[in-house]
Amino acid sequence: MSAAPILNPEPAPIVACTVSRDVSNFDLLIEDMESELGESWGDLSFDDALLFLSQPDAENLEFVAIAVDSEDENDLTRISGIITTAKEKGVRVILIAEEVSPIALHQLLRLGADGFVPYPLPEGALHEAIERLGHSNPAPAPQVPAHHAQAESPSFKATGGRDGVVLPVHGLAGGVGATTFAVNLAWELATIQDGNKKAKGTPPRVCLLDFDFQFGSASTYLDLPRREVVFELLSDTATMDGESFRQALLTFNEKLHVLTAPADMLPLDIVTGEDIDRIIDMARANFDFVVIDMPSTVVSWTEAVLNQAHVYFGMIELDMRSAQNALRLIRALKSESLPLEKMRYLLNRAPKFTDLTGKARVKRLAESLDISIDVLLSDGGRTITQANDHGLPLAVNAAKLPYRKDVLKLAQSIAELNRAAEAAQS
Ligand SMILES: Nc1ncnc2c1ncn2[C@@H]1O[C@H](COP(=O)(O)OP(=O)(O)OP(=O)(O)O)[C@@H](O)[C@H]1O
Ligand SMILES: [Mg+2]
């Protein structure tokens, strides 16, 4: 708790307020507000909020944290009114939402909330949202590299006319290494040495889409900023055109085009299958390869991605957790008659060539799941995490690492297959 009031007889100026139907439903928010702001925040009901915002006292307010849950969905007009009034008064808005339908959330966010955090609040999430508002906070900010030397807006014109190969990567358990693989595969494809004379050495145009809207870390692994414009693109795909899509992309080292995850953590169901289809269609029309980093959770639009995929990479490790999740996924795909044949299984941190018992375990895993494990990726130890932390693909940072060679080989064979398919078509 904060300092005893007797030491602090002047009431602290109120710089922020929570606004909710009943703040006691949001215990964690109270705790976090206290630790962020001590005594200098207040609590308002929906009715009081409008009144307070129109009083001179409101001038000191830096932000309001509007907390809503599913019961408030009937009251959206009133809540929208509070958001608009706050914006008019120059007060920033952080939206805290618990089990609110995507449609309602969408509506509230579009009114111009400056930040969004799901409830229950993830550790540190309110702090980060406040930091992003530019609120001066005595606590030192975490060390995030501020410059993104390689980040540029793409220079190409989004004129369409291509028909890209869609390659989603889905970690079948958290942390198995899906994003690392997606990022490095995309980079290898974008920089492939083209042995084909006819192609005149132009490497394929590659786009990486980070569809892990919550914890997407492709931007971290390439040291690219997460930007607001991505949210704008996702929240209104119907009006997207080549130009707005291009503007939402960033370019890494002039070669790889990336749609990072949005700046704020968004619920995965903020988009529908239709939105996802539009984004993939746009990416396919402008790129030769579209690599997609998928969240490990299966969501309503996973099916849309699977349907658009040429090959769908499922990444696992050699453990029970991966095995059981793979089994569940395969069952789910079968029961919905989804295209199971597109799945290609990758085993990350695979046992070494010389590890015979390890190899026997891989064989048993494949047999018990009745799948073939197509690609084995070596364990790269700390080197991989360090490259990720530095925001560099392994080809740049540790080109000789066996893991990198595994990914390069796979990229080459994908590019080769694609050339063969194109040649057959023409
Ligand atoms: N082959 C490997 N050898 C060693 N470390 C690895 C390997 N692959 C990934 N890692 C490390 O494992 C961690 C998780 O990797 P990554 O973020 O790619 O996984 P993910 O499946 O995308 O996780 P999430 O579920 O959070 O999306 C990172 O620290 C990464 O550097
Ligand atoms: Mg990931």
CSV table of C-alpha atoms and ligand atoms in Angstrom, one decimal:
chain,number,residue,atom,x,y,z
A,1,MET,CA,0.0,0.0,0.0
A,2,SER,CA,1.0,3.6,-0.4
A,3,ALA,CA,2.6,6.0,2.2
A,4,ALA,CA,0.5,6.8,5.3
A,5,PRO,CA,-1.7,9.9,4.6
A,6,ILE,CA,-0.3,11.7,7.6
A,7,LEU,CA,3.0,12.1,5.9
A,8,ASN,CA,1.3,13.5,2.9
A,9,PRO,CA,-1.5,15.9,4.0
A,10,GLU,CA,-1.9,17.5,0.6
A,11,PRO,CA,-4.1,15.2,-1.4
A,12,ALA,CA,-2.1,14.0,-4.4
A,13,PRO,CA,-3.4,15.5,-7.7
A,14,ILE,CA,-5.5,12.9,-9.5
A,15,VAL,CA,-3.8,12.1,-12.8
A,16,ALA,CA,-5.8,9.1,-13.8
A,17,CYS,CA,-9.2,7.4,-13.2
A,18,THR,CA,-10.6,4.0,-13.6
A,19,VAL,CA,-14.1,4.0,-15.1
A,20,SER,CA,-16.3,1.0,-14.8
A,21,ARG,CA,-19.7,-0.3,-13.8
A,22,ASP,CA,-18.2,-1.6,-10.6
A,23,VAL,CA,-14.4,-1.4,-10.0
A,24,SER,CA,-14.5,-4.3,-7.5
A,25,ASN,CA,-15.0,-6.6,-10.5
A,26,PHE,CA,-11.5,-5.6,-11.5
A,27,ASP,CA,-9.3,-6.3,-8.5
A,28,LEU,CA,-6.2,-6.7,-10.5
A,29,LEU,CA,-6.7,-3.3,-12.1
A,30,ILE,CA,-7.0,-1.7,-8.6
A,31,GLU,CA,-3.7,-3.3,-7.6
A,32,ASP,CA,-1.9,-2.3,-10.8
A,33,MET,CA,-3.2,1.3,-10.6
A,34,GLU,CA,-2.0,1.5,-7.0
A,35,SER,CA,1.5,0.3,-7.9
A,36,GLU,CA,1.7,2.5,-10.9
A,37,LEU,CA,0.2,5.7,-9.4
A,38,GLY,CA,0.1,5.4,-5.6
A,39,GLU,CA,-2.7,7.7,-4.4
A,40,SER,CA,-3.0,9.9,-7.4
A,41,TRP,CA,-5.8,8.1,-9.1
A,42,GLY,CA,-9.6,7.9,-8.6
A,43,ASP,CA,-12.4,5.7,-9.5
A,44,LEU,CA,-15.6,6.7,-11.4
A,45,SER,CA,-18.8,5.0,-12.4
A,46,PHE,CA,-20.0,5.3,-16.0
A,47,ASP,CA,-22.5,8.0,-14.9
A,48,ASP,CA,-19.9,10.1,-12.9
A,49,ALA,CA,-17.3,9.8,-15.7
A,50,LEU,CA,-19.1,12.1,-18.1
A,51,LEU,CA,-19.8,14.6,-15.4
A,52,PHE,CA,-16.3,14.6,-14.1
A,53,LEU,CA,-14.7,14.9,-17.5
A,54,SER,CA,-16.6,18.1,-18.1
A,55,GLN,CA,-15.3,19.7,-14.9
A,56,PRO,CA,-12.1,21.8,-14.5
A,57,ASP,CA,-10.7,19.1,-12.2
A,58,ALA,CA,-10.4,16.8,-15.3
A,59,GLU,CA,-7.7,19.0,-16.7
A,60,ASN,CA,-5.0,17.3,-14.7
A,61,LEU,CA,-6.1,13.9,-15.9
A,62,GLU,CA,-3.6,12.1,-18.1
A,63,PHE,CA,-5.6,9.1,-18.8
A,64,VAL,CA,-8.7,7.1,-17.9
A,65,ALA,CA,-8.7,3.3,-17.8
A,66,ILE,CA,-12.1,2.2,-18.9
A,67,ALA,CA,-12.8,-1.3,-17.8
A,68,VAL,CA,-15.7,-3.3,-19.4
A,69,ASP,CA,-16.9,-6.9,-19.3
A,70,SER,CA,-19.5,-8.8,-21.1
A,71,GLU,CA,-22.4,-7.4,-19.0
A,72,ASP,CA,-21.5,-3.9,-20.3
A,73,GLU,CA,-22.2,-4.8,-23.9
A,74,ASN,CA,-25.8,-3.4,-23.6
A,75,ASP,CA,-24.4,-0.2,-22.5
A,76,LEU,CA,-22.0,0.5,-25.4
A,77,THR,CA,-23.5,3.8,-26.3
A,78,ARG,CA,-22.8,5.3,-22.9
A,79,ILE,CA,-19.3,3.9,-22.9
A,80,SER,CA,-18.6,5.1,-26.4
A,81,GLY,CA,-19.8,8.6,-25.2
A,82,ILE,CA,-17.2,8.5,-22.4
A,83,ILE,CA,-14.4,7.6,-24.8
A,84,THR,CA,-15.3,10.4,-27.2
A,85,THR,CA,-15.7,12.9,-24.4
A,86,ALA,CA,-12.3,11.9,-23.0
A,87,LYS,CA,-10.7,12.3,-26.4
A,88,GLU,CA,-12.2,15.7,-26.9
A,89,LYS,CA,-10.8,16.8,-23.6
A,90,GLY,CA,-7.3,15.6,-24.5
A,91,VAL,CA,-7.5,12.7,-21.9
A,92,ARG,CA,-6.0,9.5,-23.2
A,93,VAL,CA,-8.0,6.2,-23.0
A,94,ILE,CA,-6.8,2.8,-22.1
A,95,LEU,CA,-9.4,0.1,-22.6
A,96,ILE,CA,-9.5,-2.9,-20.3
A,97,ALA,CA,-11.8,-5.6,-21.5
A,98,GLU,CA,-12.9,-9.0,-20.1
A,99,GLU,CA,-14.8,-11.4,-22.3
A,100,VAL,CA,-16.2,-8.7,-24.5
A,101,SER,CA,-17.3,-9.8,-27.9
A,102,PRO,CA,-14.9,-8.9,-30.8
A,103,ILE,CA,-17.6,-6.8,-32.4
A,104,ALA,CA,-18.1,-4.7,-29.3
A,105,LEU,CA,-14.4,-4.4,-28.7
A,106,HIS,CA,-13.9,-3.4,-32.3
A,107,GLN,CA,-16.5,-0.6,-31.9
A,108,LEU,CA,-14.8,0.7,-28.8
A,109,LEU,CA,-11.3,0.6,-30.1
A,110,ARG,CA,-12.3,2.4,-33.3
A,111,LEU,CA,-13.4,5.4,-31.3
A,112,GLY,CA,-9.8,6.0,-30.7
A,113,ALA,CA,-8.7,4.2,-27.4
A,114,ASP,CA,-5.0,4.8,-27.1
A,115,GLY,CA,-4.3,1.4,-25.6
A,116,PHE,CA,-5.9,-1.9,-25.0
A,117,VAL,CA,-5.2,-4.5,-22.3
A,118,PRO,CA,-7.2,-7.7,-21.8
A,119,TYR,CA,-8.5,-8.6,-18.3
A,120,PRO,CA,-7.3,-10.4,-16.2
A,121,LEU,CA,-4.3,-8.1,-16.7
A,122,PRO,CA,-1.2,-9.9,-17.8
A,123,GLU,CA,1.9,-9.1,-15.6
A,124,GLY,CA,3.2,-5.7,-16.5
A,125,ALA,CA,0.6,-5.0,-19.2
A,126,LEU,CA,-0.9,-1.9,-17.6
A,127,HIS,CA,2.6,-0.5,-17.0
A,128,GLU,CA,3.4,-1.0,-20.6
A,129,ALA,CA,0.2,0.6,-21.8
A,130,ILE,CA,0.9,3.6,-19.6
A,131,GLU,CA,4.5,3.8,-20.8
A,132,ARG,CA,3.2,3.9,-24.4
A,133,LEU,CA,1.0,6.8,-23.6
A,134,GLY,CA,4.2,8.7,-22.7
A,135,HIS,CA,3.1,9.1,-19.1
A,136,SER,CA,6.1,10.2,-17.1
A,137,ASN,CA,6.6,7.3,-14.7
A,138,PRO,CA,9.3,7.3,-12.0
A,139,ALA,CA,10.1,3.6,-12.5
A,140,PRO,CA,12.9,3.1,-15.1
A,141,ALA,CA,11.6,1.9,-18.4
A,142,PRO,CA,12.7,-1.5,-19.6
A,143,GLN,CA,15.7,-1.4,-21.9
A,144,VAL,CA,14.2,-1.7,-25.3
A,145,PRO,CA,16.4,-0.7,-28.2
A,146,ALA,CA,15.0,2.5,-29.5
A,147,HIS,CA,16.5,2.5,-33.0
A,148,HIS,CA,15.6,0.2,-35.7
A,149,ALA,CA,18.4,0.7,-38.1
A,150,GLN,CA,17.2,-1.7,-40.7
A,151,ALA,CA,13.5,-0.9,-40.6
A,152,GLU,CA,12.2,0.9,-43.6
A,153,SER,CA,9.0,1.3,-45.5
A,154,PRO,CA,8.9,-0.9,-48.5
A,155,SER,CA,9.9,0.7,-51.8
A,156,PHE,CA,8.1,-1.6,-54.2
A,157,LYS,CA,4.7,-0.7,-55.7
A,158,ALA,CA,1.9,-3.0,-54.6
A,159,THR,CA,0.6,-3.6,-58.1
A,160,GLY,CA,-0.4,-7.3,-57.7
A,161,GLY,CA,0.0,-9.8,-60.5
A,162,ARG,CA,1.9,-12.4,-58.6
A,163,ASP,CA,0.6,-15.7,-57.1
A,164,GLY,CA,2.6,-16.3,-54.0
A,165,VAL,CA,3.1,-19.6,-52.2
A,166,VAL,CA,1.6,-19.6,-48.7
A,167,LEU,CA,3.6,-21.2,-46.0
A,168,PRO,CA,2.2,-20.9,-42.5
A,169,VAL,CA,4.2,-22.1,-39.4
A,170,HIS,CA,2.2,-23.2,-36.4
A,171,GLY,CA,3.9,-24.2,-33.1
A,172,LEU,CA,1.9,-27.1,-31.7
A,173,ALA,CA,3.0,-26.1,-28.2
A,174,GLY,CA,4.1,-22.8,-26.8
A,175,GLY,CA,7.8,-22.0,-27.2
A,176,VAL,CA,8.7,-24.9,-29.5
A,177,GLY,CA,10.4,-22.5,-31.9
A,178,ALA,CA,7.9,-21.6,-34.5
A,179,THR,CA,8.7,-17.9,-34.8
A,180,THR,CA,12.4,-18.5,-35.0
A,181,PHE,CA,11.8,-20.9,-37.8
A,182,ALA,CA,9.3,-18.6,-39.6
A,183,VAL,CA,11.6,-15.6,-39.5
A,184,ASN,CA,14.7,-17.5,-40.6
A,185,LEU,CA,12.8,-19.4,-43.4
A,186,ALA,CA,11.5,-16.1,-44.7
A,187,TRP,CA,14.9,-14.6,-44.7
A,188,GLU,CA,16.6,-17.5,-46.4
A,189,LEU,CA,13.9,-17.5,-49.1
A,190,ALA,CA,14.3,-13.7,-49.6
A,191,THR,CA,18.1,-14.0,-50.1
A,192,ILE,CA,18.3,-17.3,-51.9
A,193,GLN,CA,21.1,-17.7,-54.4
A,194,ASP,CA,19.2,-18.3,-57.5
A,195,GLY,CA,21.0,-20.9,-59.6
A,196,ASN,CA,18.5,-20.5,-62.3
A,197,LYS,CA,19.9,-18.3,-65.2
A,198,LYS,CA,16.4,-17.6,-66.5
A,199,ALA,CA,15.5,-15.9,-63.3
A,200,LYS,CA,18.5,-13.5,-63.8
A,201,GLY,CA,19.5,-13.8,-60.2
A,202,THR,CA,16.5,-11.9,-58.8
A,203,PRO,CA,15.7,-13.5,-55.5
A,204,PRO,CA,12.0,-14.1,-54.9
A,205,ARG,CA,9.9,-11.4,-53.2
A,206,VAL,CA,9.0,-12.6,-49.7
A,207,CYS,CA,6.6,-11.4,-47.1
A,208,LEU,CA,6.3,-12.5,-43.5
A,209,LEU,CA,2.9,-12.0,-41.8
A,210,ASP,CA,2.9,-12.1,-38.0
A,211,PHE,CA,-0.6,-13.4,-37.2
A,212,ASP,CA,0.2,-13.9,-33.5
A,213,PHE,CA,-1.6,-10.7,-32.6
A,214,GLN,CA,-0.9,-11.1,-28.9
A,215,PHE,CA,2.7,-12.2,-28.3
A,216,GLY,CA,3.9,-12.0,-31.9
A,217,SER,CA,7.6,-11.8,-31.7
A,218,ALA,CA,8.7,-11.7,-35.3
A,219,SER,CA,9.2,-8.0,-34.9
A,220,THR,CA,11.5,-8.6,-31.9
A,221,TYR,CA,13.5,-11.2,-33.8
A,222,LEU,CA,14.0,-8.7,-36.6
A,223,ASP,CA,14.3,-5.6,-34.4
A,224,LEU,CA,11.3,-3.9,-36.1
A,225,PRO,CA,8.9,-1.6,-34.3
A,226,ARG,CA,5.3,-2.7,-33.8
A,227,ARG,CA,3.1,0.0,-35.2
A,228,GLU,CA,-0.4,1.4,-34.8
A,229,VAL,CA,-1.0,1.2,-38.6
A,230,VAL,CA,-1.2,-2.6,-38.4
A,231,PHE,CA,-4.1,-2.3,-36.1
A,232,GLU,CA,-5.8,0.0,-38.5
A,233,LEU,CA,-5.3,-2.4,-41.3
A,234,LEU,CA,-6.6,-5.4,-39.3
A,235,SER,CA,-9.6,-3.5,-38.1
A,236,ASP,CA,-10.8,-2.6,-41.5
A,237,THR,CA,-9.7,-5.1,-44.1
A,238,ALA,CA,-12.7,-4.4,-46.4
A,239,THR,CA,-11.3,-1.0,-47.5
A,240,MET,CA,-7.7,-2.2,-47.7
A,241,ASP,CA,-6.0,-1.6,-51.0
A,242,GLY,CA,-2.5,-2.3,-52.4
A,243,GLU,CA,-1.3,1.0,-51.1
A,244,SER,CA,-2.6,0.7,-47.5
A,245,PHE,CA,-1.2,-2.9,-47.3
A,246,ARG,CA,2.2,-1.7,-48.5
A,247,GLN,CA,2.2,1.0,-45.9
A,248,ALA,CA,1.5,-1.4,-43.1
A,249,LEU,CA,4.6,-3.4,-44.0
A,250,LEU,CA,8.2,-2.8,-42.9
A,251,THR,CA,11.3,-3.9,-44.7
A,252,PHE,CA,14.1,-5.7,-43.0
A,253,ASN,CA,17.5,-5.1,-44.7
A,254,GLU,CA,15.8,-4.1,-47.9
A,255,LYS,CA,14.8,-7.7,-48.7
A,256,LEU,CA,12.2,-9.1,-46.4
A,257,HIS,CA,8.8,-7.4,-46.1
A,258,VAL,CA,7.1,-7.9,-42.7
A,259,LEU,CA,3.6,-7.3,-41.4
A,260,THR,CA,4.5,-7.2,-37.7
A,261,ALA,CA,1.9,-7.8,-34.9
A,262,PRO,CA,0.1,-4.6,-33.9
A,263,ALA,CA,1.5,-2.4,-31.2
A,264,ASP,CA,-1.1,-3.5,-28.6
A,265,MET,CA,-2.0,-7.0,-27.6
A,266,LEU,CA,-5.2,-7.8,-29.4
A,267,PRO,CA,-7.7,-10.7,-28.8
A,268,LEU,CA,-7.0,-13.3,-31.5
A,269,ASP,CA,-10.6,-13.1,-32.7
A,270,ILE,CA,-10.5,-9.4,-33.5
A,271,VAL,CA,-10.3,-10.6,-37.1
A,272,THR,CA,-12.5,-13.1,-38.9
A,273,GLY,CA,-11.7,-15.7,-41.5
A,274,GLU,CA,-12.8,-13.2,-44.1
A,275,ASP,CA,-10.3,-10.6,-42.9
A,276,ILE,CA,-7.6,-13.2,-42.9
A,277,ASP,CA,-8.5,-14.3,-46.5
A,278,ARG,CA,-8.3,-10.7,-47.7
A,279,ILE,CA,-4.9,-10.1,-46.1
A,280,ILE,CA,-3.5,-13.4,-47.5
A,281,ASP,CA,-4.9,-12.7,-51.0
A,282,MET,CA,-3.3,-9.3,-51.0
A,283,ALA,CA,0.0,-10.7,-49.9
A,284,ARG,CA,-0.1,-13.5,-52.5
A,285,ALA,CA,-0.8,-11.0,-55.2
A,286,ASN,CA,2.3,-9.0,-54.4
A,287,PHE,CA,4.8,-11.6,-53.2
A,288,ASP,CA,6.3,-14.9,-54.4
A,289,PHE,CA,6.4,-16.4,-50.9
A,290,VAL,CA,4.1,-15.6,-48.0
A,291,VAL,CA,5.4,-17.0,-44.7
A,292,ILE,CA,2.9,-16.8,-41.8
A,293,ASP,CA,3.7,-17.0,-38.1
A,294,MET,CA,0.6,-18.5,-36.5
A,295,PRO,CA,-0.4,-18.3,-32.8
A,296,SER,CA,-0.1,-21.7,-31.2
A,297,THR,CA,-3.8,-21.5,-30.2
A,298,VAL,CA,-6.3,-22.8,-32.8
A,299,VAL,CA,-8.7,-20.0,-33.6
A,300,SER,CA,-11.8,-19.4,-35.7
A,301,TRP,CA,-9.6,-18.3,-38.7
A,302,THR,CA,-7.0,-21.1,-38.5
A,303,GLU,CA,-9.2,-22.9,-41.0
A,304,ALA,CA,-9.0,-20.0,-43.5
A,305,VAL,CA,-5.2,-20.0,-43.3
A,306,LEU,CA,-5.1,-23.8,-43.7
A,307,ASN,CA,-7.3,-23.5,-46.8
A,308,GLN,CA,-5.0,-20.9,-48.3
A,309,ALA,CA,-1.8,-22.7,-47.4
A,310,HIS,CA,0.2,-24.7,-50.0
A,311,VAL,CA,2.0,-26.4,-47.1
A,312,TYR,CA,1.2,-26.0,-43.5
A,313,PHE,CA,4.2,-26.5,-41.1
A,314,GLY,CA,3.4,-27.9,-37.7
A,315,MET,CA,6.3,-27.6,-35.4
A,316,ILE,CA,6.8,-30.0,-32.5
A,317,GLU,CA,9.5,-31.1,-30.1
A,318,LEU,CA,10.4,-34.5,-28.9
A,319,ASP,CA,8.1,-34.5,-25.8
A,320,MET,CA,4.8,-35.7,-24.6
A,321,ARG,CA,3.3,-32.1,-24.7
A,322,SER,CA,4.0,-31.8,-28.4
A,323,ALA,CA,2.8,-35.3,-29.1
A,324,GLN,CA,-0.5,-34.9,-27.3
A,325,ASN,CA,-1.2,-31.5,-28.9
A,326,ALA,CA,-0.4,-32.9,-32.4
A,327,LEU,CA,-2.8,-35.8,-31.7
A,328,ARG,CA,-5.5,-33.3,-30.7
A,329,LEU,CA,-4.9,-31.1,-33.8
A,330,ILE,CA,-5.0,-34.0,-36.2
A,331,ARG,CA,-8.2,-35.3,-34.6
A,332,ALA,CA,-9.8,-31.8,-34.9
A,333,LEU,CA,-8.7,-31.4,-38.5
A,334,LYS,CA,-10.1,-34.9,-39.4
A,335,SER,CA,-13.4,-34.3,-37.7
A,336,GLU,CA,-13.9,-31.0,-39.6
A,337,SER,CA,-12.7,-32.7,-42.9
A,338,LEU,CA,-10.0,-30.1,-43.2
A,339,PRO,CA,-7.1,-30.6,-45.6
A,340,LEU,CA,-4.9,-32.7,-43.3
A,341,GLU,CA,-2.6,-33.6,-46.3
A,342,LYS,CA,-1.2,-30.1,-46.2
A,343,MET,CA,0.5,-30.6,-42.9
A,344,ARG,CA,4.2,-31.1,-42.8
A,345,TYR,CA,5.7,-31.8,-39.4
A,346,LEU,CA,9.0,-30.3,-38.3
A,347,LEU,CA,10.8,-31.5,-35.3
A,348,ASN,CA,12.8,-28.7,-33.5
A,349,ARG,CA,15.7,-29.3,-31.2
A,350,ALA,CA,16.0,-32.8,-32.8
A,351,PRO,CA,18.5,-35.3,-31.3
A,352,LYS,CA,21.9,-35.3,-33.0
A,353,PHE,CA,22.7,-37.7,-35.8
A,354,THR,CA,24.8,-39.7,-33.5
A,355,ASP,CA,22.2,-40.0,-30.8
A,356,LEU,CA,20.8,-43.5,-31.6
A,357,THR,CA,18.3,-43.7,-28.7
A,358,GLY,CA,17.1,-40.2,-29.7
A,359,LYS,CA,16.6,-41.3,-33.3
A,360,ALA,CA,14.6,-44.3,-32.1
A,361,ARG,CA,12.4,-42.0,-30.1
A,362,VAL,CA,11.7,-39.8,-33.1
A,363,LYS,CA,10.7,-42.9,-35.1
A,364,ARG,CA,8.4,-44.0,-32.3
A,365,LEU,CA,6.8,-40.5,-32.1
A,366,ALA,CA,6.1,-40.5,-35.8
A,367,GLU,CA,4.7,-44.0,-35.7
A,368,SER,CA,2.5,-43.3,-32.7
A,369,LEU,CA,1.0,-40.2,-34.3
A,370,ASP,CA,0.9,-41.9,-37.7
A,371,ILE,CA,2.6,-39.0,-39.4
A,372,SER,CA,5.9,-38.6,-41.1
A,373,ILE,CA,8.3,-36.1,-39.6
A,374,ASP,CA,9.7,-34.4,-42.7
A,375,VAL,CA,12.3,-32.0,-41.3
A,376,LEU,CA,14.6,-32.2,-38.3
A,377,LEU,CA,16.1,-29.0,-37.0
A,378,SER,CA,19.1,-29.0,-34.8
A,379,ASP,CA,19.3,-27.6,-31.3
A,380,GLY,CA,21.2,-24.3,-31.7
A,381,GLY,CA,21.6,-23.6,-28.0
A,382,ARG,CA,22.1,-20.0,-26.8
A,383,THR,CA,23.4,-18.8,-30.2
A,384,ILE,CA,19.8,-18.9,-31.5
A,385,THR,CA,18.4,-16.9,-28.6
A,386,GLN,CA,21.2,-14.4,-28.9
A,387,ALA,CA,20.6,-13.9,-32.6
A,388,ASN,CA,16.9,-13.4,-31.8
A,389,ASP,CA,17.7,-10.9,-29.1
A,390,HIS,CA,19.9,-9.0,-31.4
A,391,GLY,CA,17.2,-8.9,-34.0
A,392,LEU,CA,19.1,-10.7,-36.7
A,393,PRO,CA,18.4,-13.8,-38.8
A,394,LEU,CA,21.0,-16.5,-38.3
A,395,ALA,CA,22.3,-16.2,-41.8
A,396,VAL,CA,23.5,-12.8,-40.8
A,397,ASN,CA,24.6,-13.6,-37.3
A,398,ALA,CA,25.7,-17.3,-37.2
A,399,ALA,CA,25.7,-18.6,-40.8
A,400,LYS,CA,27.6,-21.7,-40.0
A,401,LEU,CA,25.3,-23.0,-37.3
A,402,PRO,CA,23.8,-26.4,-38.2
A,403,TYR,CA,20.3,-25.1,-37.5
A,404,ARG,CA,20.8,-22.4,-40.0
A,405,LYS,CA,22.0,-24.9,-42.6
A,406,ASP,CA,18.9,-27.0,-41.9
A,407,VAL,CA,16.6,-24.0,-42.6
A,408,LEU,CA,18.6,-23.0,-45.7
A,409,LYS,CA,18.4,-26.5,-47.2
A,410,LEU,CA,14.6,-26.5,-46.7
A,411,ALA,CA,14.3,-23.0,-48.2
A,412,GLN,CA,16.3,-24.1,-51.2
A,413,SER,CA,14.1,-27.2,-51.8
A,414,ILE,CA,11.0,-25.1,-51.5
A,415,ALA,CA,12.3,-22.6,-54.0
A,416,GLU,CA,13.3,-25.4,-56.3
A,417,LEU,CA,9.9,-27.1,-56.1
A,418,ASN,CA,8.3,-23.8,-56.8
A,419,ARG,CA,10.5,-23.1,-59.9
A,420,ALA,CA,9.7,-26.6,-61.2
A,421,ALA,CA,6.0,-26.0,-60.7
A,422,GLU,CA,6.1,-22.6,-62.5
A,423,ALA,CA,8.1,-24.1,-65.3
A,424,ALA,CA,5.5,-26.8,-65.7
A,425,GLN,CA,2.8,-24.2,-65.9
A,426,SER,CA,4.4,-22.0,-68.5
B,1,LIG,N1,16.6,-25.0,-32.5
B,1,LIG,C1,16.7,-24.2,-31.4
B,1,LIG,N2,17.7,-24.3,-30.6
B,1,LIG,C2,17.9,-23.6,-29.5
B,1,LIG,N3,17.0,-22.6,-29.2
B,1,LIG,C3,15.9,-22.4,-29.9
B,1,LIG,C4,15.7,-23.2,-31.1
B,1,LIG,N4,14.5,-22.8,-31.7
B,1,LIG,C5,14.1,-21.8,-30.9
B,1,LIG,N5,14.9,-21.6,-29.9
B,1,LIG,C6,14.7,-20.6,-28.8
B,1,LIG,O1,13.5,-21.0,-28.1
B,1,LIG,C7,12.7,-19.9,-27.7
B,1,LIG,C8,11.3,-19.9,-28.2
B,1,LIG,O2,11.4,-19.8,-29.6
B,1,LIG,P1,10.3,-19.1,-30.5
B,1,LIG,O3,9.9,-17.8,-30.0
B,1,LIG,O4,10.7,-19.2,-31.9
B,1,LIG,O5,9.1,-20.2,-30.2
B,1,LIG,P2,7.5,-20.0,-30.6
B,1,LIG,O6,7.1,-21.4,-30.8
B,1,LIG,O7,7.3,-19.0,-31.6
B,1,LIG,O8,7.0,-19.5,-29.2
B,1,LIG,P3,5.6,-18.9,-28.8
B,1,LIG,O9,4.7,-20.0,-28.4
B,1,LIG,O10,5.9,-17.9,-27.7
B,1,LIG,O11,5.1,-18.2,-30.1
B,1,LIG,C9,13.5,-18.7,-28.1
B,1,LIG,O12,14.3,-18.2,-27.0
B,1,LIG,C10,14.4,-19.2,-29.2
B,1,LIG,O13,15.6,-18.4,-29.3
B,2,MG,MG,6.0,-17.4,-31.7
